[in-house]
Coordinates of C-alpha atoms in Angstrom, one line a residue:
Chain A
M728 CA 8.3 -10.3 8.6
S729 CA 9.1 -13.3 6.5
R730 CA 7.0 -15.1 3.9
M731 CA 5.2 -17.6 6.0
K732 CA 4.8 -15.6 9.3
K733 CA 1.2 -15.5 10.5
I734 CA -0.1 -12.0 11.1
I735 CA -3.2 -11.0 13.0
E736 CA -4.6 -7.5 13.5
C737 CA -6.1 -6.6 16.7
V738 CA -8.3 -3.4 17.3
P739 CA -8.9 -3.3 21.0
N740 CA -11.3 -0.6 22.4
F741 CA -10.6 0.8 25.9
S742 CA -12.9 3.0 28.0
E743 CA -10.3 5.7 28.6
G744 CA -10.0 8.6 26.3
C745 CA -9.3 11.6 28.6
N746 CA -6.4 11.0 31.2
P747 CA -3.0 11.0 29.2
E748 CA -1.2 9.1 32.0
N749 CA -3.7 6.2 31.9
I750 CA -3.8 6.3 28.1
E751 CA 0.0 5.8 28.0
K752 CA -0.2 3.0 30.6
I753 CA -2.7 1.1 28.5
V754 CA -0.8 1.6 25.2
E755 CA 2.8 0.8 26.8
P756 CA 2.4 -3.0 26.4
F757 CA 2.1 -2.6 22.6
R758 CA 5.3 -0.7 22.2
G759 CA 8.7 -2.2 21.4
K760 CA 7.6 -5.8 21.6
K761 CA 9.3 -8.2 19.2
G762 CA 6.7 -9.6 16.7
V763 CA 4.2 -6.8 17.5
K764 CA 3.7 -3.5 15.7
L765 CA 1.6 -0.7 17.2
L766 CA 0.1 1.0 14.0
D767 CA -2.1 3.6 15.6
Y768 CA -4.1 4.7 18.6
Q769 CA -6.9 7.3 18.6
T770 CA -8.5 8.8 21.7
D771 CA -11.8 10.6 21.9
E772 CA -12.6 12.7 24.9
D773 CA -16.4 12.9 24.3
H774 CA -16.4 9.1 24.0
N775 CA -14.0 8.8 26.7
R776 CA -12.7 5.9 24.7
M777 CA -9.5 4.7 23.0
V778 CA -9.2 2.5 19.8
V779 CA -5.7 0.9 19.4
T780 CA -4.7 -0.7 16.1
V781 CA -1.9 -3.3 16.3
V782 CA -0.6 -6.1 14.2
G783 CA 1.5 -9.1 15.3
E784 CA 2.4 -12.7 15.2
P785 CA 0.0 -14.8 17.2
D786 CA 2.0 -15.7 20.3
A787 CA 3.5 -12.2 20.7
L788 CA 0.2 -10.5 20.1
K789 CA -1.6 -12.7 22.6
A790 CA 0.9 -11.9 25.4
T791 CA 0.6 -8.2 24.6
V792 CA -3.1 -8.1 24.6
I793 CA -3.4 -10.0 27.8
E794 CA -0.9 -7.5 29.4
A795 CA -2.8 -4.5 28.1
V796 CA -6.3 -5.8 29.4
G797 CA -4.4 -5.9 32.8
C798 CA -3.3 -2.4 32.5
A799 CA -6.9 -1.2 31.6
I800 CA -8.2 -3.1 34.7
D801 CA -5.5 -1.2 36.8
V802 CA -6.3 2.3 35.6
I803 CA -10.1 2.2 34.6
D804 CA -13.0 2.1 37.0
M805 CA -16.2 1.7 35.1
R806 CA -18.3 2.7 38.1
S807 CA -17.2 6.3 37.6
H808 CA -16.8 6.1 33.7
Q809 CA -18.8 8.6 31.7
G810 CA -18.7 8.9 27.9
Q811 CA -21.0 9.2 24.9
H812 CA -20.1 5.9 23.3
P813 CA -21.8 2.8 24.6
R814 CA -19.5 0.7 26.6
M815 CA -19.7 -2.2 29.0
G816 CA -16.1 -2.8 30.2
A817 CA -12.7 -1.2 30.8
T818 CA -11.5 -3.2 27.8
D819 CA -14.8 -3.0 25.9
V820 CA -14.3 -5.0 22.8
V821 CA -11.4 -6.8 21.3
P822 CA -11.6 -7.9 17.6
F823 CA -9.1 -10.1 16.0
I824 CA -8.6 -9.9 12.2
P825 CA -6.9 -12.5 10.1
I826 CA -4.3 -10.6 7.9
K827 CA -1.8 -12.9 6.5
N828 CA -1.3 -16.7 6.4
V829 CA -4.1 -16.9 8.9
S830 CA -7.5 -18.5 8.1
M831 CA -10.7 -17.3 9.7
E832 CA -10.9 -20.6 11.5
E833 CA -7.5 -19.9 13.0
A834 CA -8.4 -16.5 14.0
I835 CA -11.6 -17.8 15.8
E836 CA -9.4 -20.4 17.6
F837 CA -6.9 -17.7 18.5
S838 CA -9.7 -15.4 19.9
K839 CA -11.0 -18.2 22.1
E840 CA -7.4 -18.9 23.4
V841 CA -7.0 -15.1 24.3
A842 CA -10.5 -15.0 25.9
K843 CA -9.8 -18.1 28.0
E844 CA -6.5 -16.8 29.3
V845 CA -7.8 -13.3 30.0
A846 CA -10.9 -14.7 31.8
Q847 CA -8.8 -16.9 34.0
K848 CA -6.1 -14.4 34.7
Y849 CA -8.4 -11.4 35.7
S850 CA -11.6 -13.2 36.6
L851 CA -13.2 -11.2 33.8
P852 CA -16.3 -12.4 32.0
I853 CA -15.8 -12.6 28.3
F854 CA -18.4 -12.8 25.6
L855 CA -17.3 -14.1 22.2
Y856 CA -18.9 -12.1 19.4
E857 CA -18.8 -11.7 15.6
T858 CA -17.4 -14.9 13.8
S859 CA -16.3 -16.4 17.2
A860 CA -19.9 -16.1 18.6
S861 CA -21.1 -19.3 20.4
R862 CA -24.7 -18.5 19.2
P863 CA -26.4 -16.2 16.7
A864 CA -27.6 -13.8 19.4
R865 CA -24.0 -12.9 20.3
Q866 CA -22.8 -12.1 16.8
N867 CA -23.8 -8.5 17.1
L868 CA -21.9 -6.5 19.6
A869 CA -24.7 -4.0 20.1
H870 CA -27.0 -6.8 21.2
I871 CA -24.3 -8.1 23.8
R872 CA -23.6 -4.5 24.9
K873 CA -27.4 -3.4 25.2
G874 CA -28.0 -1.7 28.7
Q875 CA -24.2 -1.0 28.9
F876 CA -22.0 -1.4 32.0
E877 CA -24.7 -0.2 34.3
A878 CA -27.1 -3.0 33.3
M879 CA -24.4 -5.8 33.1
A880 CA -24.5 -7.0 36.7
E881 CA -28.1 -8.1 36.3
K882 CA -28.1 -9.1 32.8
I883 CA -25.2 -11.7 33.1
K884 CA -27.2 -13.6 35.6
Q885 CA -29.7 -14.5 32.9
P886 CA -28.9 -18.0 31.5
Q887 CA -28.9 -16.7 27.9
W888 CA -26.2 -14.2 28.9
K889 CA -23.8 -16.6 30.7
P890 CA -20.4 -15.5 29.5
D891 CA -18.3 -17.8 27.2
F892 CA -15.4 -17.7 29.6
G893 CA -14.9 -16.4 33.2
P894 CA -17.3 -16.0 36.1
Q895 CA -21.1 -15.4 35.6
K896 CA -20.8 -12.0 37.4
I897 CA -19.2 -8.8 36.3
H898 CA -15.8 -7.6 37.3
L899 CA -16.8 -4.9 39.7
S900 CA -14.6 -2.2 38.1
A901 CA -13.9 -3.6 34.7
G902 CA -17.3 -4.9 33.8
V903 CA -17.3 -7.5 30.9
T904 CA -15.5 -7.7 27.6
A905 CA -16.3 -9.0 24.1
M906 CA -13.7 -10.8 22.0
G907 CA -13.9 -12.3 18.7
A908 CA -12.7 -12.8 15.1
R909 CA -13.9 -10.7 12.2
M910 CA -12.9 -9.8 8.7
P911 CA -11.3 -6.6 8.1
L912 CA -13.7 -3.6 7.9
V913 CA -13.5 -1.1 5.2
A914 CA -15.2 2.3 5.9
Y915 CA -16.2 3.2 2.3
N916 CA -18.3 6.3 1.5
V917 CA -19.8 7.3 -1.8
N918 CA -20.8 11.0 -2.5
L919 CA -23.8 12.1 -4.3
D920 CA -24.4 15.3 -6.2
S921 CA -27.4 16.2 -4.1
T922 CA -28.4 17.9 -0.8
R923 CA -31.4 15.7 -0.2
I924 CA -30.5 13.3 2.7
E925 CA -33.6 11.2 1.9
I926 CA -32.1 10.2 -1.4
A927 CA -28.8 9.1 0.4
D928 CA -31.0 7.2 2.9
E929 CA -33.1 5.5 0.2
I930 CA -30.0 4.4 -1.7
A931 CA -28.3 3.1 1.5
R932 CA -31.4 1.0 2.2
K933 CA -31.0 -0.5 -1.2
V934 CA -27.4 -1.5 -1.1
R935 CA -27.1 -2.5 2.6
H936 CA -27.5 -6.1 3.5
I937 CA -30.2 -5.7 6.3
S938 CA -32.9 -4.2 3.9
G939 CA -32.2 -6.4 0.9
G940 CA -28.9 -5.3 -0.6
L941 CA -25.3 -6.8 -0.6
R942 CA -24.5 -9.4 1.9
Y943 CA -21.5 -7.8 3.5
C944 CA -22.5 -4.1 3.4
K945 CA -23.9 -1.9 6.2
G946 CA -24.9 1.7 5.2
I947 CA -26.7 4.9 6.1
G948 CA -27.2 8.2 4.6
I949 CA -25.2 11.2 5.9
E950 CA -25.4 14.9 5.2
L951 CA -22.1 16.8 4.5
K952 CA -23.4 20.3 5.2
D953 CA -20.1 22.1 4.6
R954 CA -19.6 20.4 1.2
G955 CA -23.4 20.8 0.3
L956 CA -23.8 17.2 -0.5
V957 CA -25.1 13.9 0.8
Q958 CA -23.2 10.6 1.2
V959 CA -23.9 6.9 1.4
S960 CA -21.7 5.9 4.2
M961 CA -20.8 2.2 4.4
N962 CA -18.9 -0.4 6.4
M963 CA -17.9 -3.2 4.1
T964 CA -17.7 -6.1 6.4
D965 CA -16.1 -8.7 4.1
Y966 CA -14.4 -7.1 1.1
T967 CA -13.5 -10.6 -0.2
R968 CA -17.1 -11.5 -0.8
T969 CA -18.8 -8.1 -1.3
A970 CA -16.2 -6.1 -3.3
L971 CA -15.9 -2.3 -3.1
Y972 CA -16.6 -1.7 -6.8
R973 CA -19.8 -3.7 -6.5
A974 CA -21.2 -1.4 -3.9
F975 CA -20.1 1.6 -5.9
E976 CA -21.5 0.5 -9.1
L977 CA -24.7 -0.5 -7.4
I978 CA -25.0 3.0 -5.9
K979 CA -24.6 4.5 -9.4
V980 CA -27.4 2.2 -10.6
E981 CA -29.7 3.2 -7.9
A982 CA -28.8 7.0 -8.1
R983 CA -30.0 7.1 -11.7
R984 CA -33.6 6.7 -10.5
Y985 CA -33.3 10.0 -8.8
G986 CA -31.4 11.7 -11.5
V987 CA -28.5 12.1 -9.1
N988 CA -24.9 11.7 -10.1
V989 CA -22.2 9.9 -8.0
I990 CA -19.4 12.4 -7.8
G991 CA -16.8 10.3 -6.0
S992 CA -16.1 8.2 -3.0
E993 CA -13.6 7.9 -0.2
I994 CA -12.0 5.3 2.0
V995 CA -11.7 6.1 5.7
G996 CA -8.7 4.7 7.5
L997 CA -6.9 1.6 6.5
V998 CA -7.8 -0.8 3.6
P999 CA -6.2 -4.1 2.8
M1000 CA -4.2 -4.1 -0.3
A1001 CA -6.3 -7.0 -1.8
A1002 CA -9.5 -4.9 -1.6
M1003 CA -7.8 -2.2 -3.9
M1004 CA -6.2 -4.8 -6.2
D1005 CA -9.5 -6.5 -6.7
T1006 CA -11.0 -3.2 -7.8
A1007 CA -8.2 -2.4 -10.2
A1008 CA -8.4 -5.8 -11.7
Y1009 CA -12.2 -5.6 -12.2
Y1010 CA -12.2 -2.3 -14.0
L1011 CA -9.2 -3.3 -16.3
G1012 CA -10.8 -6.7 -16.9
L1013 CA -7.5 -8.2 -15.8
E1014 CA -6.9 -11.9 -16.5
D1015 CA -4.9 -14.1 -14.0
F1016 CA -3.7 -11.3 -11.8
S1017 CA -2.0 -12.4 -8.6
M1018 CA -0.8 -10.4 -5.6
E1019 CA 2.5 -12.0 -6.2
Q1020 CA 2.8 -9.6 -9.0
V1021 CA 2.9 -6.6 -6.8
L1022 CA 6.5 -5.5 -6.5
E1023 CA 6.2 -4.3 -3.0
A1024 CA 4.6 -7.5 -1.7
R1025 CA 7.6 -9.3 -3.2
I1026 CA 10.1 -6.9 -1.5
W1027 CA 8.3 -6.9 1.9
E1028 CA 7.5 -10.5 2.3
Chain B
M1213 CA 13.2 -3.0 5.9
S1214 CA 12.4 0.1 7.9
R1215 CA 10.4 3.2 7.0
M1216 CA 13.2 5.4 5.6
K1217 CA 15.4 2.9 4.0
K1218 CA 16.3 3.7 0.3
I1219 CA 15.4 0.8 -2.0
I1220 CA 16.6 0.5 -5.6
E1221 CA 15.6 -2.3 -8.0
C1222 CA 18.2 -3.7 -10.4
V1223 CA 17.3 -5.9 -13.5
P1224 CA 20.7 -6.9 -15.0
N1225 CA 20.8 -8.8 -18.3
F1226 CA 23.6 -11.4 -18.7
S1227 CA 24.5 -13.1 -21.9
E1228 CA 24.3 -16.7 -20.6
G1229 CA 21.2 -18.8 -20.6
C1230 CA 22.2 -22.2 -21.3
N1231 CA 25.1 -23.5 -18.9
P1232 CA 23.6 -24.1 -15.4
E1233 CA 27.0 -23.9 -13.7
N1234 CA 27.8 -20.5 -15.3
I1235 CA 24.3 -19.3 -14.5
E1236 CA 24.7 -20.2 -10.8
K1237 CA 28.0 -18.4 -10.7
I1238 CA 26.5 -15.2 -11.9
V1239 CA 23.5 -15.4 -9.6
E1240 CA 25.5 -16.4 -6.4
P1241 CA 26.6 -12.9 -5.5
F1242 CA 22.8 -11.8 -5.2
R1243 CA 22.2 -14.6 -2.6
G1244 CA 22.2 -14.2 1.1
K1245 CA 23.6 -10.6 1.3
K1246 CA 22.4 -8.3 3.9
G1247 CA 20.4 -5.5 2.4
V1248 CA 19.9 -7.3 -0.9
K1249 CA 17.0 -9.5 -2.0
L1250 CA 17.1 -11.7 -5.1
L1251 CA 13.4 -11.6 -6.4
D1252 CA 13.8 -13.6 -9.5
Y1253 CA 16.0 -14.8 -12.3
Q1254 CA 14.8 -16.1 -15.7
T1255 CA 17.0 -17.8 -18.3
D1256 CA 16.2 -18.4 -21.9
E1257 CA 18.1 -20.8 -24.0
D1258 CA 17.2 -19.5 -27.4
H1259 CA 18.2 -16.2 -26.4
N1260 CA 21.2 -17.5 -24.4
R1261 CA 20.4 -14.8 -21.9
M1262 CA 19.5 -14.4 -18.2
V1263 CA 17.5 -11.6 -16.5
V1264 CA 17.9 -11.1 -12.8
T1265 CA 15.6 -9.1 -10.7
V1266 CA 16.9 -8.0 -7.4
V1267 CA 16.2 -5.0 -4.9
G1268 CA 18.4 -3.7 -2.2
E1269 CA 19.8 -0.7 -0.3
P1270 CA 22.2 1.3 -2.4
D1271 CA 25.5 0.4 -0.8
A1272 CA 24.8 -3.3 -0.6
L1273 CA 23.4 -3.4 -4.0
K1274 CA 26.3 -1.6 -5.6
A1275 CA 28.8 -4.1 -4.2
T1276 CA 26.7 -6.9 -5.3
V1277 CA 26.3 -5.8 -8.7
I1278 CA 30.0 -5.1 -9.2
E1279 CA 30.7 -8.6 -7.9
A1280 CA 28.2 -10.2 -10.4
V1281 CA 29.6 -8.3 -13.3
G1282 CA 32.9 -9.8 -12.3
C1283 CA 31.4 -13.3 -12.3
A1284 CA 30.0 -12.8 -15.7
I1285 CA 33.3 -11.7 -17.1
D1286 CA 34.9 -14.9 -15.6
V1287 CA 32.4 -17.3 -17.2
I1288 CA 31.2 -15.6 -20.5
D1289 CA 33.1 -15.1 -23.6
M1290 CA 31.3 -13.0 -26.1
R1291 CA 33.6 -14.2 -29.0
S1292 CA 31.8 -17.6 -28.8
H1293 CA 28.5 -16.4 -27.7
Q1294 CA 25.3 -17.2 -29.8
G1295 CA 21.7 -16.3 -29.0
Q1296 CA 18.7 -14.8 -30.7
H1297 CA 18.4 -11.8 -28.6
P1298 CA 20.6 -8.8 -29.5
R1299 CA 23.6 -8.4 -27.1
M1300 CA 26.9 -6.4 -26.9
G1301 CA 28.5 -7.6 -23.6
A1302 CA 28.7 -10.4 -21.1
T1303 CA 26.8 -8.1 -18.7
D1304 CA 24.6 -6.6 -21.4
V1305 CA 22.6 -4.0 -19.7
V1306 CA 22.0 -3.0 -16.1
P1307 CA 19.0 -0.8 -15.4
F1308 CA 18.6 0.8 -11.9
I1309 CA 15.0 1.5 -10.9
P1310 CA 14.1 3.9 -7.9
I1311 CA 11.5 2.0 -5.7
K1312 CA 11.3 3.7 -2.3
N1313 CA 12.7 6.9 -0.7
V1314 CA 14.9 7.3 -3.8
S1315 CA 14.5 10.1 -6.4
M1316 CA 15.2 9.6 -10.0
E1317 CA 18.1 12.1 -9.6
E1318 CA 19.6 9.8 -6.8
A1319 CA 19.1 6.8 -9.0
I1320 CA 20.9 8.5 -11.9
E1321 CA 23.8 9.4 -9.5
F1322 CA 23.9 5.9 -8.3
S1323 CA 24.0 4.4 -11.7
K1324 CA 27.0 6.7 -12.5
E1325 CA 28.9 5.6 -9.3
V1326 CA 28.3 1.8 -10.2
A1327 CA 29.3 2.4 -13.8
K1328 CA 32.5 4.3 -12.8
E1329 CA 33.6 1.6 -10.3
V1330 CA 32.8 -1.3 -12.7
A1331 CA 34.7 0.5 -15.5
Q1332 CA 37.8 1.0 -13.3
K1333 CA 37.8 -2.4 -11.7
Y1334 CA 37.4 -4.5 -15.0
S1335 CA 38.6 -2.0 -17.6
L1336 CA 35.2 -2.5 -19.1
P1337 CA 33.7 0.3 -21.3
I1338 CA 30.2 1.6 -20.0
F1339 CA 27.6 3.4 -21.7
L1340 CA 25.0 5.4 -19.7
Y1341 CA 21.7 5.0 -21.1
E1342 CA 18.0 5.8 -20.5
T1343 CA 17.6 8.7 -17.9
S1344 CA 21.3 8.5 -17.1
A1345 CA 22.3 9.0 -20.8
S1346 CA 24.9 11.8 -21.3
R1347 CA 23.3 12.7 -24.7
P1348 CA 19.9 12.0 -26.3
A1349 CA 21.4 9.5 -28.9
R1350 CA 22.4 7.3 -25.9
Q1351 CA 18.9 7.2 -24.3
N1352 CA 17.7 4.3 -26.4
L1353 CA 19.5 1.0 -25.7
A1354 CA 18.8 -0.3 -29.1
H1355 CA 20.7 2.5 -30.7
I1356 CA 23.7 1.9 -28.5
R1357 CA 23.7 -1.9 -29.1
K1358 CA 23.1 -1.5 -32.8
G1359 CA 25.6 -3.9 -34.6
Q1360 CA 25.9 -5.9 -31.4
F1361 CA 29.0 -7.4 -29.9
E1362 CA 30.5 -8.0 -33.3
A1363 CA 30.5 -4.5 -34.4
M1364 CA 31.5 -2.9 -31.1
A1365 CA 35.3 -3.0 -31.5
E1366 CA 35.0 -0.6 -34.5
K1367 CA 32.0 1.3 -33.4
I1368 CA 33.5 2.4 -30.0
K1369 CA 36.4 4.1 -31.9
Q1370 CA 34.0 6.6 -33.4
P1371 CA 34.2 9.9 -31.3
Q1372 CA 30.4 9.9 -30.9
W1373 CA 30.7 6.4 -29.4
K1374 CA 33.3 7.1 -26.8
P1375 CA 32.0 5.3 -23.6
D1376 CA 31.0 7.3 -20.6
F1377 CA 33.4 5.3 -18.4
G1378 CA 36.3 3.0 -19.0
P1379 CA 38.6 2.6 -22.0
Q1380 CA 37.6 3.5 -25.5
K1381 CA 38.1 0.0 -26.6
I1382 CA 36.0 -3.2 -26.0
H1383 CA 36.7 -5.7 -23.3
L1384 CA 38.0 -8.6 -25.5
S1385 CA 35.8 -11.3 -23.9
A1386 CA 33.1 -9.2 -22.2
G1387 CA 32.4 -6.5 -24.8
V1388 CA 30.6 -3.4 -23.5
T1389 CA 28.0 -2.7 -21.1
A1390 CA 25.0 -0.2 -20.7
M1391 CA 24.1 1.0 -17.3
G1392 CA 21.5 3.7 -16.3
A1393 CA 18.5 4.7 -14.4
R1394 CA 14.9 4.3 -15.6
M1395 CA 11.4 4.1 -14.2
P1396 CA 9.7 0.8 -13.4
L1397 CA 8.4 -0.8 -16.6
V1398 CA 5.0 -2.3 -16.5
A1399 CA 4.2 -4.9 -19.3
Y1400 CA 0.5 -4.3 -19.9
N1401 CA -1.5 -6.1 -22.7
V1402 CA -5.1 -5.4 -23.8
N1403 CA -7.0 -8.2 -25.5
L1404 CA -9.3 -7.5 -28.4
D1405 CA -12.3 -9.6 -29.6
S1406 CA -10.9 -9.9 -33.0
T1407 CA -8.5 -12.1 -35.0
R1408 CA -7.4 -9.3 -37.3
I1409 CA -3.7 -8.4 -36.4
E1410 CA -4.0 -5.2 -38.6
I1411 CA -6.6 -3.8 -36.0
A1412 CA -4.3 -4.5 -33.1
D1413 CA -1.5 -2.8 -35.0
E1414 CA -3.6 0.2 -35.9
I1415 CA -4.7 0.7 -32.2
A1416 CA -1.1 0.2 -31.0
R1417 CA 0.0 2.9 -33.4
K1418 CA -2.6 5.2 -32.0
V1419 CA -1.9 4.7 -28.3
R1420 CA 1.9 4.6 -28.3
H1421 CA 4.1 7.6 -28.0
I1422 CA 6.3 7.3 -31.2
S1423 CA 3.5 7.5 -33.5
G1424 CA 1.3 10.2 -31.7
G1425 CA -0.1 8.5 -28.6
L1426 CA 0.6 8.6 -24.9
R1427 CA 3.9 9.9 -23.7
Y1428 CA 5.1 6.9 -21.6
C1429 CA 3.6 4.1 -23.8
K1430 CA 5.3 1.7 -26.2
G1431 CA 3.1 -0.7 -28.1
I1432 CA 2.7 -3.3 -30.9
G1433 CA 0.0 -5.6 -32.1
I1434 CA 0.3 -9.2 -31.4
E1435 CA -1.6 -12.4 -32.5
L1436 CA -2.5 -14.9 -29.9
K1437 CA -3.3 -17.7 -32.3
D1438 CA -4.1 -20.3 -29.6
R1439 CA -6.7 -18.0 -28.1
G1440 CA -8.1 -16.8 -31.4
L1441 CA -7.6 -13.1 -30.7
V1442 CA -5.3 -10.2 -31.0
Q1443 CA -3.6 -8.1 -28.5
V1444 CA -2.3 -4.6 -28.1
S1445 CA 1.0 -5.4 -26.2
M1446 CA 2.5 -2.4 -24.4
N1447 CA 5.3 -1.3 -22.1
M1448 CA 4.3 1.5 -19.8
T1449 CA 7.5 3.3 -19.2
D1450 CA 6.4 5.7 -16.5
Y1451 CA 3.1 4.7 -14.9
T1452 CA 3.3 7.7 -12.7
R1453 CA 2.7 9.9 -15.7
T1454 CA 0.9 7.7 -18.1
A1455 CA -1.5 5.7 -16.0
L1456 CA -2.5 2.1 -17.0
Y1457 CA -6.2 3.1 -16.9
R1458 CA -5.5 5.8 -19.5
A1459 CA -4.1 3.3 -22.0
F1460 CA -6.9 0.9 -21.3
E1461 CA -9.6 3.5 -21.8
L1462 CA -7.9 5.0 -24.9
I1463 CA -7.8 1.5 -26.5
K1464 CA -11.5 1.1 -25.9
V1465 CA -12.1 4.4 -27.5
E1466 CA -9.9 3.4 -30.6
A1467 CA -11.5 -0.1 -30.8
R1468 CA -15.0 1.3 -31.2
R1469 CA -14.0 2.6 -34.7
Y1470 CA -13.5 -1.0 -35.8
G1471 CA -16.5 -2.2 -33.9
V1472 CA -14.1 -4.5 -31.9
N1473 CA -14.6 -5.0 -28.2
V1474 CA -11.9 -5.0 -25.5
I1475 CA -12.4 -8.3 -23.7
G1476 CA -9.7 -7.9 -20.9
S1477 CA -6.1 -7.2 -20.2
E1478 CA -3.1 -8.5 -18.4
I1479 CA -0.1 -7.5 -16.5
V1480 CA 3.0 -9.6 -17.2
G1481 CA 5.4 -9.8 -14.4
L1482 CA 5.7 -7.3 -11.6
V1483 CA 3.7 -4.1 -11.1
P1484 CA 4.5 -1.3 -8.6
M1485 CA 1.5 -1.2 -5.9
A1486 CA 1.0 2.5 -6.7
A1487 CA 0.2 1.7 -10.3
M1488 CA -2.8 -0.5 -9.2
M1489 CA -3.9 1.8 -6.4
D1490 CA -4.0 4.7 -8.9
T1491 CA -6.2 2.6 -11.2
A1492 CA -8.6 1.6 -8.4
A1493 CA -8.7 5.3 -7.2
Y1494 CA -9.5 6.5 -10.7
Y1495 CA -12.5 4.1 -11.2
L1496 CA -13.9 4.7 -7.8
G1497 CA -13.3 8.5 -8.0
L1498 CA -11.6 8.3 -4.8
E1499 CA -10.9 11.6 -3.0
D1500 CA -7.8 12.1 -0.9
F1501 CA -6.6 8.5 -1.1
S1502 CA -3.0 7.8 0.2
M1503 CA -0.8 4.9 0.1
E1504 CA -0.4 5.3 3.8
Q1505 CA -4.0 3.9 4.0
V1506 CA -2.9 0.5 2.6
L1507 CA -2.8 -1.8 5.6
E1508 CA 0.1 -3.9 4.3
A1509 CA 2.2 -0.7 3.5
R1510 CA 1.8 0.1 7.3
I1511 CA 2.7 -3.3 8.4
W1512 CA 5.7 -3.8 6.2
E1513 CA 7.3 -0.3 6.4

């Protein structure tokens, strides 16, 4: 992909995680398309859900996502769907993430274009969420999805839950869908040399945004019983503003109060190169470092 | 470039840094070739020298380098060459660096193939150097180049200076050339909050390999007069074995003895992504981190 090509990542969640034939039908549109690259798809039978990770140029990505939503409508009937993960539609949620040569404003605009076309093509109600949300109450997916598929037929009739695109009634078999732009999420966990979950919980409360911590950090305490330790498990929701190292160093500061040591950390899944470069540059006190200096970035661009 | 393609970097140094027409003729073979990408070329008039940075797949890169050496022979006459930088040939030195899906052994083999073909095609004597060297005395370029172009006609007659490929006499106008495989170099400098050059020199002596320091680290003290500070200026010759952070932390340790603070560092030019990832992973104490987790690596591969 050449230097100035725009690249957007999309991580659609579909309400099918069991039937291999249906899974394949939904994934099929993402394969072998020019300008689109399927990076991963993970299914979970207990959740009865699939998470697809795909990147692409805007136009190609848009056509592909629209096609896949159609396939999900064809093979999923929410009226008989069961699974542990909260869900409200056959295509449950479709986040768009600006990766390269794309501003957040462009990603928002893109998410609205896709939402509009999907709503028209399939008579599917769409709620814009996250950074694309049309009002603050719709930024949080959990708030939109509250009550899940079973409650949506009634919920959508309320004026404050009129969808952003599509009819003000659910799609009988496919429910409703949330779409929107967001920054890349980095799943980042810090391990503590302690078995006391209350310490991990306390520290999580101190570093996460909602209870007074870092602006773009969500966090909870988690017990890793097999390893005999506890963990502050975080979602970093904008690594460009709340750097990974800041959360790491702050957890070290807070852990001191309990006489507990930080023994390491882990990144789960994918991480943008810039998040790691930023961390290296911080600790080395690098002056004037640019991503253009990374050999692979120069080769691949 | 797809997942399993082999990529080698080549950084040939040519003895022409003044005449724009000649410069363009030497660079031309690297442009617009399938499987080859010209990343950069820098000329220096005082040195009367040009450094080209190019990456490519082995076969395409080989053909291109052979062509460029021919162009350099066409436009450069070492008998009238003047410049501040030591030099011994029109194409002075050609390092090959394994970048992706290429082992050091393969890069050595590749350098020998190129050297053999160049020597045959142009009747040019070639010395294998660095990791490709046929004997320890030829690992170090400075040792091969000692006496420079002017001394080579006599030097090459000595049995211990019989070239690895080509005739045992210099090319009258193009001299001799060194070729060989080496690891990527990272130019890494650490700044000290001091104006005393002897402190930077002392610390450089302690961290560099030759005087008892780190195995893959060269270093000297340098004065940055305009900034009013001194610097330990290093070449990290194998970042996979001597990590950047190790040199940085060791300099901090040594600086303590002089009551001097390390105030930052800088990377000059290109750096392999893995060198930066390794640094980030060290400081965060990352467990089980893999380059496969870097989003861009997944997109670009």
